[in-house]
mmCIF file of N, CA and C in Angstrom:
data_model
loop_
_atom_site.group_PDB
_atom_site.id
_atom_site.type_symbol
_atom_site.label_atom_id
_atom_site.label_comp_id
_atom_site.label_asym_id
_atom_site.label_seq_id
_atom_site.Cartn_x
_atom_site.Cartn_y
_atom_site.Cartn_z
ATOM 1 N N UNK M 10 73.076 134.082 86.737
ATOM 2 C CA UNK M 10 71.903 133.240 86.840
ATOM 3 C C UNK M 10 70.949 133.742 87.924
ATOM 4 N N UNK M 11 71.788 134.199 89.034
ATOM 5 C CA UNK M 11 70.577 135.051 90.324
ATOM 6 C C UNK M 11 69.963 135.744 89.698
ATOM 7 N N UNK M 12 70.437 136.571 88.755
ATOM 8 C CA UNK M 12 69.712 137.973 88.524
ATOM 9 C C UNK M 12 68.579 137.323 87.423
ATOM 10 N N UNK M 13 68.710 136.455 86.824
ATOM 11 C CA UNK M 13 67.746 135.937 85.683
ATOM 12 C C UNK M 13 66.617 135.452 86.490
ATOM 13 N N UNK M 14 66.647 134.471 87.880
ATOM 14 C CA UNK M 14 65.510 134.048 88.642
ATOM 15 C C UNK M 14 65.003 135.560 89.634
ATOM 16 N N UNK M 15 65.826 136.127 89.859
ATOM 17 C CA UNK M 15 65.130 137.608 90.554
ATOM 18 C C UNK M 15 63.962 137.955 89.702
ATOM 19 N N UNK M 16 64.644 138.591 87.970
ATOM 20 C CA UNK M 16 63.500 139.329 88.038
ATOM 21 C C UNK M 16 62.583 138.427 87.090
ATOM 22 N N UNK M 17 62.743 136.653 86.829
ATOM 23 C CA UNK M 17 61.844 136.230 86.270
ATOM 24 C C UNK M 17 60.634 136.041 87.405
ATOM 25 N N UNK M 18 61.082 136.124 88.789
ATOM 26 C CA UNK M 18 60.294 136.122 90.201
ATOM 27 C C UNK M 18 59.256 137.067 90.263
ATOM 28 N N UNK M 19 60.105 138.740 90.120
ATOM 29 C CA UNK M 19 59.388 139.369 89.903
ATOM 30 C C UNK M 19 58.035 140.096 88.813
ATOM 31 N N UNK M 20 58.161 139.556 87.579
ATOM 32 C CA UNK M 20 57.824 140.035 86.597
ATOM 33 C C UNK M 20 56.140 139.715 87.080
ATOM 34 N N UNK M 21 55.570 138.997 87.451
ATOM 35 C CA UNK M 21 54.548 139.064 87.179
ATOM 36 C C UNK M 21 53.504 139.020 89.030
ATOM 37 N N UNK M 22 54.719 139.853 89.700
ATOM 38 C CA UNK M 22 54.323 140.548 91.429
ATOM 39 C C UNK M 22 53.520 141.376 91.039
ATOM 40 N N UNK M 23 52.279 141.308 91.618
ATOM 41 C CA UNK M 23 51.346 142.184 91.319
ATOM 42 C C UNK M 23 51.185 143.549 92.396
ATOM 43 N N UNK M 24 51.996 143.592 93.305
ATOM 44 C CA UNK M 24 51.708 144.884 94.256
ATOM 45 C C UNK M 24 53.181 145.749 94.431
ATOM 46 N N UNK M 25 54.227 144.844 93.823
ATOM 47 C CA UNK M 25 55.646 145.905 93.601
ATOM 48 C C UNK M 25 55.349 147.020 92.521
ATOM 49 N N UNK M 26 56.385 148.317 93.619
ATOM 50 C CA UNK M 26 55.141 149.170 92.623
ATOM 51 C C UNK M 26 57.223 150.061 92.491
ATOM 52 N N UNK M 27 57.964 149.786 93.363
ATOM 53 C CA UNK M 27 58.804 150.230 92.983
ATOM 54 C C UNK M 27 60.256 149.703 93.422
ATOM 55 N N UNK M 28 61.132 149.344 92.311
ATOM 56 C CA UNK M 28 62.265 148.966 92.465
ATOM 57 C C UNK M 28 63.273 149.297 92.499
ATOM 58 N N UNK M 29 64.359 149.288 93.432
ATOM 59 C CA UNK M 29 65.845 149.801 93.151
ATOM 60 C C UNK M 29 66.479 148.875 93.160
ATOM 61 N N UNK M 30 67.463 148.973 92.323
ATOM 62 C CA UNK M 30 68.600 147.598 91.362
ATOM 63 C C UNK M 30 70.198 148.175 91.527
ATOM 64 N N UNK M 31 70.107 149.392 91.992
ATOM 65 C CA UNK M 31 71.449 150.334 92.279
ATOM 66 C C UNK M 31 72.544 149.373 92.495
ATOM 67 N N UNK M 32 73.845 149.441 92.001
ATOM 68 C CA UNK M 32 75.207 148.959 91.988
ATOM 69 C C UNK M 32 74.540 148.030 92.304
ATOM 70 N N UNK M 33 73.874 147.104 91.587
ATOM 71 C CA UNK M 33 73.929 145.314 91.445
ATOM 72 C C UNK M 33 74.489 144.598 90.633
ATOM 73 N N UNK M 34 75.886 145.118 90.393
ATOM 74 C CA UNK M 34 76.237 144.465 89.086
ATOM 75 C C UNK M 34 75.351 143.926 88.009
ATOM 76 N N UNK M 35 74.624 144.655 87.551
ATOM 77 C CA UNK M 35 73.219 144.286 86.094
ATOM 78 C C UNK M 35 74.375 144.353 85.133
ATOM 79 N N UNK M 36 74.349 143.665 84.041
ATOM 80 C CA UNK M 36 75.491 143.722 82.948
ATOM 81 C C UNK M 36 74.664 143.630 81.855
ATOM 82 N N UNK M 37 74.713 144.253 80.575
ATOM 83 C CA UNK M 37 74.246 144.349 79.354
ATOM 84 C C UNK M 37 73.217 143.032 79.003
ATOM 85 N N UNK M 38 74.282 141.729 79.287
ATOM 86 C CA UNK M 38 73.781 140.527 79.238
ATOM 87 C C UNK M 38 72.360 139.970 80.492
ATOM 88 N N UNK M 39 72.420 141.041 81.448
ATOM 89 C CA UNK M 39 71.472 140.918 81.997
ATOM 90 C C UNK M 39 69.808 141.451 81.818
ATOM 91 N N UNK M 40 69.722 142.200 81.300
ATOM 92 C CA UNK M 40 69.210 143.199 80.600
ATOM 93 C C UNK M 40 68.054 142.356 79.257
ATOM 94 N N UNK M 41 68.479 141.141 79.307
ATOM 95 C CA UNK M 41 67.107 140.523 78.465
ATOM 96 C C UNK M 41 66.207 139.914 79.688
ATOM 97 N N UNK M 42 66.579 139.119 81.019
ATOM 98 C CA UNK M 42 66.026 139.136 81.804
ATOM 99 C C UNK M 42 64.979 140.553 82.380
ATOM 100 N N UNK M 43 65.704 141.999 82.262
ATOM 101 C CA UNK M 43 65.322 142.839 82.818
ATOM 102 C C UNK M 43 63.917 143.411 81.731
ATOM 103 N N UNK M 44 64.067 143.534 80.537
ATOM 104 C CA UNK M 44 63.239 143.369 79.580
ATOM 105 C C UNK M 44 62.185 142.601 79.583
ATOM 106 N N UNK M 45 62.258 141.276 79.671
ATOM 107 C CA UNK M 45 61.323 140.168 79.502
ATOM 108 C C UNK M 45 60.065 140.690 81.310
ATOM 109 N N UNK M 46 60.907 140.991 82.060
ATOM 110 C CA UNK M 46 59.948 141.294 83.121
ATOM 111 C C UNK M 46 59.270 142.764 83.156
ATOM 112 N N UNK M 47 60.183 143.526 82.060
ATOM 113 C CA UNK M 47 58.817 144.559 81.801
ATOM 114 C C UNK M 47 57.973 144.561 81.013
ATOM 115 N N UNK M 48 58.062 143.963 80.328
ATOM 116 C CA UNK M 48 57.226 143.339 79.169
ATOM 117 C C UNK M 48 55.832 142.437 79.685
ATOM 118 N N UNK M 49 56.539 142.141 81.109
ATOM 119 C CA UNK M 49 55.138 141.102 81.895
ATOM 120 C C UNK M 49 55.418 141.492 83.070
ATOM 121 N N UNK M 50 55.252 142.713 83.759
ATOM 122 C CA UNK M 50 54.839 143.152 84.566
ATOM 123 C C UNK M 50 53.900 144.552 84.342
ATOM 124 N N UNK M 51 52.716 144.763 85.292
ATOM 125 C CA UNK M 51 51.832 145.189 85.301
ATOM 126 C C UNK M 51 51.523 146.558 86.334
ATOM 127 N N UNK M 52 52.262 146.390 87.239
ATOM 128 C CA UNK M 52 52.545 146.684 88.629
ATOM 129 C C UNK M 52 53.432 147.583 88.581
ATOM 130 N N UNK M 53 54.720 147.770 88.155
ATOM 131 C CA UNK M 53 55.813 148.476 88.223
ATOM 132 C C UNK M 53 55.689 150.216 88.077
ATOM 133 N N UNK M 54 56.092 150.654 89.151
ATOM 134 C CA UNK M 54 55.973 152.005 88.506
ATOM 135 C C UNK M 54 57.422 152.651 88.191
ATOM 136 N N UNK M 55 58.123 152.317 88.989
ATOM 137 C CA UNK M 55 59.429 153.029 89.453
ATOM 138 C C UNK M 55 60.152 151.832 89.193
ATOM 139 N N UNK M 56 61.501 152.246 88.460
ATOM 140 C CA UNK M 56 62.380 151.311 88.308
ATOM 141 C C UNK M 56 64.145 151.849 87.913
ATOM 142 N N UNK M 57 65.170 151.529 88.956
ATOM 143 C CA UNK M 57 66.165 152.395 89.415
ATOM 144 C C UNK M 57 66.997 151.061 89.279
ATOM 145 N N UNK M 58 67.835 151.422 87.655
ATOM 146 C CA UNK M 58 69.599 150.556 87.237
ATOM 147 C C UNK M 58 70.723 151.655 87.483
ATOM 148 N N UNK M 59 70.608 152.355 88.774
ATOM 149 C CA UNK M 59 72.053 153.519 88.062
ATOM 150 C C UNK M 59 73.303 152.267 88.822
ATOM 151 N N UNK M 60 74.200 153.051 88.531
ATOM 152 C CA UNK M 60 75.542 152.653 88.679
ATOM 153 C C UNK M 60 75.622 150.582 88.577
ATOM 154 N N UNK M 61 75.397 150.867 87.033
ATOM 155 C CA UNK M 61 75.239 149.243 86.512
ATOM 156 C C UNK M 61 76.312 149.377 85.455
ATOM 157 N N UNK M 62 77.361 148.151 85.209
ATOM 158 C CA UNK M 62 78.088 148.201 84.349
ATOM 159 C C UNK M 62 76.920 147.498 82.699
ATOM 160 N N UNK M 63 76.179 148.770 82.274
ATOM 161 C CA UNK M 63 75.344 148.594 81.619
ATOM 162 C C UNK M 63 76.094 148.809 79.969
ATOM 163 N N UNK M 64 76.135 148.547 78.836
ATOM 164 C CA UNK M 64 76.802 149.341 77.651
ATOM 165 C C UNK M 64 75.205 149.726 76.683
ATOM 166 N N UNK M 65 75.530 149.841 75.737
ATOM 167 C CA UNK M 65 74.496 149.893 74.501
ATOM 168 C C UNK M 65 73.466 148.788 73.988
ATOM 169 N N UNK M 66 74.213 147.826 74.294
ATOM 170 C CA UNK M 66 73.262 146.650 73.878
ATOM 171 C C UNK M 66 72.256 146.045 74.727
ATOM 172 N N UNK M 67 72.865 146.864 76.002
ATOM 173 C CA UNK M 67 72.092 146.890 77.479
ATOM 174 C C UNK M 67 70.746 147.417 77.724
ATOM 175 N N UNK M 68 71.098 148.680 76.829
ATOM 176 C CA UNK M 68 70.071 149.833 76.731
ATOM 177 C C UNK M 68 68.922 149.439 75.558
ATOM 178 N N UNK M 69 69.679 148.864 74.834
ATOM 179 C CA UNK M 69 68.487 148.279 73.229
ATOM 180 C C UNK M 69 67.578 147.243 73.596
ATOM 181 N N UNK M 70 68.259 146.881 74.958
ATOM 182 C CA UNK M 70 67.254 145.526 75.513
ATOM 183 C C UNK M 70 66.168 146.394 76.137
ATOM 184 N N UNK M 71 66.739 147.095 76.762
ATOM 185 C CA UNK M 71 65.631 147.808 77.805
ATOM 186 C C UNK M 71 64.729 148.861 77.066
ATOM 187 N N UNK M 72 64.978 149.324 76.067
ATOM 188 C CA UNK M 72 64.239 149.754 74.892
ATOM 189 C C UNK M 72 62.811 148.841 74.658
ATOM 190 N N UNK M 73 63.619 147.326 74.249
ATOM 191 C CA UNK M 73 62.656 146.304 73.803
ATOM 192 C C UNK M 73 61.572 146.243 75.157
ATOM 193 N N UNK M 74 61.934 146.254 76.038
ATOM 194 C CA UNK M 74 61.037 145.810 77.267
ATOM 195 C C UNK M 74 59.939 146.940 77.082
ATOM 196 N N UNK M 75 60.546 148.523 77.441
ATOM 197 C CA UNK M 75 59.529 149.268 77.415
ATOM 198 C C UNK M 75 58.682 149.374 76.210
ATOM 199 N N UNK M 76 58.748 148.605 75.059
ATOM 200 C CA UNK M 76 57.963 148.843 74.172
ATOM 201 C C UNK M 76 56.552 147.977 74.914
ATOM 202 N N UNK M 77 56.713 147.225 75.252
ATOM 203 C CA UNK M 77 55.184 146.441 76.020
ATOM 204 C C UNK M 77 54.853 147.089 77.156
ATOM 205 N N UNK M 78 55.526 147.998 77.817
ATOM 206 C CA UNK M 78 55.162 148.100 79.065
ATOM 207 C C UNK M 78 54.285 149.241 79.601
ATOM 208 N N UNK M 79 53.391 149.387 80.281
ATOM 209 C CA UNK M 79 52.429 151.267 79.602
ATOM 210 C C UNK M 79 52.298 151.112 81.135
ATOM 211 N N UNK M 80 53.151 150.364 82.438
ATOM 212 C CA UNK M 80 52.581 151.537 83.815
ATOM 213 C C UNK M 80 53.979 151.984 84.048
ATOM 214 N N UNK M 81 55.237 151.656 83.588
ATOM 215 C CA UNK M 81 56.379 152.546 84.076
ATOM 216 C C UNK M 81 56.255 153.653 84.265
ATOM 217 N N UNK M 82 56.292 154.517 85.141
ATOM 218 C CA UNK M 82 56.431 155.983 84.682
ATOM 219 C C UNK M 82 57.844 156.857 85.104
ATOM 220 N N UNK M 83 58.790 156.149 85.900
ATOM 221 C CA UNK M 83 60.093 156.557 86.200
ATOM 222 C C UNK M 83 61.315 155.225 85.923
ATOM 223 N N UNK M 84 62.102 155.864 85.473
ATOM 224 C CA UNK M 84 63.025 154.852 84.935
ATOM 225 C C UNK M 84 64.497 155.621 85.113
ATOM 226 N N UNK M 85 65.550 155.286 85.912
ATOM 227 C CA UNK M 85 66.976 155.835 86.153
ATOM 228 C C UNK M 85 67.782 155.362 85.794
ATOM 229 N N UNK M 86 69.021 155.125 84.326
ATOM 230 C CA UNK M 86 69.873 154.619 84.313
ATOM 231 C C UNK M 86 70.947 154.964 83.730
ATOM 232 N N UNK M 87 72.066 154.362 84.579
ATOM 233 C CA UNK M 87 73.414 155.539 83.928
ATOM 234 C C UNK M 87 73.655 155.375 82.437
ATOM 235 N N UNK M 88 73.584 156.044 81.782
ATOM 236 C CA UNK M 88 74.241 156.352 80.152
ATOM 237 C C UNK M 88 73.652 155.843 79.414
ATOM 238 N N UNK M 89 72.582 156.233 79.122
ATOM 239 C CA UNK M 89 71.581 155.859 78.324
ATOM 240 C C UNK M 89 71.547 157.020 76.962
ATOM 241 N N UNK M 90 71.637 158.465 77.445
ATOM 242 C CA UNK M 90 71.349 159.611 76.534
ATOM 243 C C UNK M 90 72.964 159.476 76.183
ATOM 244 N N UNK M 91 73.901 159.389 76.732
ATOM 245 C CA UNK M 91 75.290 159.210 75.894
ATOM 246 C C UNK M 91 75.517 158.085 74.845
ATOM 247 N N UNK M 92 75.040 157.077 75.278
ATOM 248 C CA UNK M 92 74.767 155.491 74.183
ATOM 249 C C UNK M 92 74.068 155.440 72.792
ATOM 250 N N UNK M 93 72.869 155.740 73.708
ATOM 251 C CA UNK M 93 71.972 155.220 72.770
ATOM 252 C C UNK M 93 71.653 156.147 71.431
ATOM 253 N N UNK M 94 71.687 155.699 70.636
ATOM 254 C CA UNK M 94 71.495 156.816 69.090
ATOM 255 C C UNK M 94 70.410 157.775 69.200
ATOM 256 N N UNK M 95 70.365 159.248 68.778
ATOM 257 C CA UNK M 95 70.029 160.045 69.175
ATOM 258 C C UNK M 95 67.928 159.938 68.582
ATOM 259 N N UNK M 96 67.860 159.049 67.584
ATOM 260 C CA UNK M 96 67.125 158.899 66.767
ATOM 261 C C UNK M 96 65.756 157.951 67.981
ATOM 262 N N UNK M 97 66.576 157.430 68.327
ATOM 263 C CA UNK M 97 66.096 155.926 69.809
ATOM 264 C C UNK M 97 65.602 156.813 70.969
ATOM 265 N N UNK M 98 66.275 157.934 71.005
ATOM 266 C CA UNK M 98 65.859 158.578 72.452
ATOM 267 C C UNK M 98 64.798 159.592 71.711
ATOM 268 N N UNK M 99 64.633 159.625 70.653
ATOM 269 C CA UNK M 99 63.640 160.810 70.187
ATOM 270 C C UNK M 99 62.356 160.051 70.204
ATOM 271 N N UNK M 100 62.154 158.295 69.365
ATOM 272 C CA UNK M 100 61.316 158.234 69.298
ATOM 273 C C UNK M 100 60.548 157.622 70.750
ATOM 274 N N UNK M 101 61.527 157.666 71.834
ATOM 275 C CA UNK M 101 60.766 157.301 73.295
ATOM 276 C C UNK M 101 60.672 158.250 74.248
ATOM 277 N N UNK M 102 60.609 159.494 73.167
ATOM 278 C CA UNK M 102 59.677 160.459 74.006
ATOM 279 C C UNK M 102 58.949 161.155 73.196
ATOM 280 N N UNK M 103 58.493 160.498 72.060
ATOM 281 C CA UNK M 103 57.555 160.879 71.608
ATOM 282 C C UNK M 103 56.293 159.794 71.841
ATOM 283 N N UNK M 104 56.550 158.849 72.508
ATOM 284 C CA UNK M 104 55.234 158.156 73.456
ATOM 285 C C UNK M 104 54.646 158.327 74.045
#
């Protein structure tokens, strides 16, 4: 529930420009929270999940987020290119 009011807190900070989330226990299930605030944040440039007990369904969320989101420009998270279907990582770098 912390992590759901964190980044519903953050999502719409207009001068955070970069975040680290490192070993915060983020869990797959967390990850629609983490979505929903990139989706409505504006601000974000940098944004750092490594060493998160994250799986696949973790990663499909965070997929969904970056589809709204156009100021990310760095994003770190463990096992994403091992997970996620090879088809998913092609078409998000062809953006």
């Amino acid at each position: 529930m912390q992590i759901k009011i964190f980044f519903a807190c953050i999502a719409f900070h207009p001068t955070l420009l970069s975040l680290k989330c490192n070993d915060c226990d983020i869990t797959s299930a967390d990850m629609s929270s983490v979505a929903w605030m990139l989706r409505s944040n504006t601000s974000l440039l940098r944004l750092f999940l490594q060493v998160n007990p994250i799986e696949q369904d973790g990663h499909l969320k965070l997929v969904y987020g970056l589809q709204q989101n156009y100021t990310l420009q760095y994003l770190l998270v463990d096992g994403c290119s091992s997970t996620l279907p090879s088809m998913i990582i092609d078409d998000l770098l062809s953006l």
